[in-house]
Short mmCIF file of C-alpha atoms in Angstrom, two decimals:
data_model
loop_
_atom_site.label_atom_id
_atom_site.label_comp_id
_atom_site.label_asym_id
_atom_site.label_seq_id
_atom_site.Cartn_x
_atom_site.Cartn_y
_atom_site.Cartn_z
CA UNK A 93 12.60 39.06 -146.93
CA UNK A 94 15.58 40.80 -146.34
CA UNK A 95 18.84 38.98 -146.80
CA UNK A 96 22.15 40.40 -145.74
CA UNK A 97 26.02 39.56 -145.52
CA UNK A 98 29.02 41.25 -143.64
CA UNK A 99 32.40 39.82 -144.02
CA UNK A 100 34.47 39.81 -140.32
CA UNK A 101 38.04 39.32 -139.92
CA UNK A 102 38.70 36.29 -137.84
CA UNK A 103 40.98 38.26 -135.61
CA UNK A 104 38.52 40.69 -134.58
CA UNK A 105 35.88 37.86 -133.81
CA UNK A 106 36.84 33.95 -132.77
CA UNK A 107 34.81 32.03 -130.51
CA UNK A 108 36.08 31.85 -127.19
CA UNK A 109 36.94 27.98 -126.93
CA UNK A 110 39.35 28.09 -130.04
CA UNK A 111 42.83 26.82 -128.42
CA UNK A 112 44.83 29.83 -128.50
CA UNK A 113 47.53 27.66 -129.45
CA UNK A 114 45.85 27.72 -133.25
CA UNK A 115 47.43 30.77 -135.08
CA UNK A 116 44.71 31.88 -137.20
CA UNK A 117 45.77 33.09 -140.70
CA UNK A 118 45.87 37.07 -141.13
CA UNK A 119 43.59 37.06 -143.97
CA UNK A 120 40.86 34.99 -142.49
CA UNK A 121 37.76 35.78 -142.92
CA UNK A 122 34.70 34.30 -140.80
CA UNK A 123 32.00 32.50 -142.59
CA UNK A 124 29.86 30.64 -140.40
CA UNK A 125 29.68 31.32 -136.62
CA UNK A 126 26.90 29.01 -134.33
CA UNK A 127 26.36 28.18 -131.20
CA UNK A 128 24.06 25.15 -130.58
CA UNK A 129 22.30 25.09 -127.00
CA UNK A 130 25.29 25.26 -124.54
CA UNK A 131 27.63 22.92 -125.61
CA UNK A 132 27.76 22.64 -129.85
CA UNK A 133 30.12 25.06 -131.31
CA UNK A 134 30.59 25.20 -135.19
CA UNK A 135 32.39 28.28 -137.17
CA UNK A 136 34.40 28.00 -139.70
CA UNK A 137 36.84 30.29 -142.22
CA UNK A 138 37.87 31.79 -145.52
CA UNK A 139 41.74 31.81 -146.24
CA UNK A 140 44.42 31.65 -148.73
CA UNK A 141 46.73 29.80 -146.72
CA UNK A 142 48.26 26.97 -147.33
CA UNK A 143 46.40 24.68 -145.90
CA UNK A 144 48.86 21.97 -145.78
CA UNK A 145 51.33 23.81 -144.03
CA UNK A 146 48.65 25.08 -141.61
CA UNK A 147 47.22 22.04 -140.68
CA UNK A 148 50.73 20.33 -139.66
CA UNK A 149 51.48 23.30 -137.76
CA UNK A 150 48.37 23.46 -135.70
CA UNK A 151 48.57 19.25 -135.20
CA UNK A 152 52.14 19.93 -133.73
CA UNK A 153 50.90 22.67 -131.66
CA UNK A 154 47.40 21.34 -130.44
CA UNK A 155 49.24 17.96 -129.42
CA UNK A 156 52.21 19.97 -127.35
CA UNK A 157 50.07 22.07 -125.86
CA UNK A 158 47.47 19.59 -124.19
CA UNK A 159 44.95 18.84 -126.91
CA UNK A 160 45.57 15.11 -127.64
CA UNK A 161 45.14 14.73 -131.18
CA UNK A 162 43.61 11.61 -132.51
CA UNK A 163 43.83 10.48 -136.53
CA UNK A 164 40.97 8.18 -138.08
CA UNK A 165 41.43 6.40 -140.89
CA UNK A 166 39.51 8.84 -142.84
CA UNK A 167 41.82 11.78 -141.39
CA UNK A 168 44.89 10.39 -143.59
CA UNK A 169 43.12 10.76 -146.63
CA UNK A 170 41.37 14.44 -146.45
CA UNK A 171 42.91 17.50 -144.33
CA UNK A 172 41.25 16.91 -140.93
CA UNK A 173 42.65 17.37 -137.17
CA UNK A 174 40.90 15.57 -134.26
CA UNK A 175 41.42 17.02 -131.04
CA UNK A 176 40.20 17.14 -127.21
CA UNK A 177 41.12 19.10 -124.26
CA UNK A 178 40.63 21.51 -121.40
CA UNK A 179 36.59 22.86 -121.62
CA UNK A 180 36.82 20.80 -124.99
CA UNK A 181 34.89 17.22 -124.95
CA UNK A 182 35.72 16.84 -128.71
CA UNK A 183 36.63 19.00 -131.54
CA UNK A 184 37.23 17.86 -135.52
CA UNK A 185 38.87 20.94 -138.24
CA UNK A 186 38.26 19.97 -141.51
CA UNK A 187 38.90 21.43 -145.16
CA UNK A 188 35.72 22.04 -147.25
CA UNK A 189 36.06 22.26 -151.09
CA UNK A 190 38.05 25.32 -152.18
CA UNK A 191 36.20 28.29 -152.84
CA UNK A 192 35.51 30.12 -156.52
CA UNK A 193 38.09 32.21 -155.89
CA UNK A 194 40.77 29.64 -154.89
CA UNK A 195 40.03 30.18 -151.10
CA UNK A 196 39.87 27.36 -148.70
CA UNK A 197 37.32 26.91 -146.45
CA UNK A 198 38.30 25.65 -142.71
CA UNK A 199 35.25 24.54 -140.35
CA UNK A 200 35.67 24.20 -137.07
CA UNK A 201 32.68 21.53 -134.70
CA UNK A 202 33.61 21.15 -131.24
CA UNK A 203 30.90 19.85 -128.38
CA UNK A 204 32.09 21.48 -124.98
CA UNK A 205 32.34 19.93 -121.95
#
């Protein structure tokens, strides 16, 4: 069995229900890109960002932009944005555990309406 790999620039390839509102970092890279039937979406990326400062600035701009954005209990304590909207039954961005080489992985589950 052949296995293979291809790294792709987030820029050049997001999936089409990903708020525009959501400035993706320059240096993403995409790691995981599914679609599940026709309404499961899950992709996620590679970046050096600071995630901190990322994640505030997409909760301010998802919840100005109508994507009401909804905090759990749990979202307090990790990095995680909750978030619904037009075409977009529910969505949840999380932070997986950095990377070897200090990167952070973002993934991004959404079901569509």
């Amino acid at each position: 069995m052949l296995a293979a790999s291809a790294v792709v620039y987030a820029d050049e390839h997001l999936q089409d229900w990903i708020p525009d509102v959501l400035t993706i970092p320059e240096d993403a890279e995409v790691v995981t890109d599914r679609a599940i039937g026709s309404t499961v979406r899950m992709f996620s990326i590679a970046t050096g960002a600071d995630v901190d400062a990322l994640f505030a600035e997409w909760e301010e701009s998802l919840s100005g932009n109508g994507y009401p954005v909804t905090q759990g209990a749990d979202d307090l304590l990790d990095h995680s944005i909750e978030f619904s909207g037009p075409g977009i039954a529910n969505a949840k961005i999380i932070v997986a555990p950095t990377t070897e080489d200090g990167r952070s992985v973002i993934e991004f589950d959404a079901t569509l309406d």
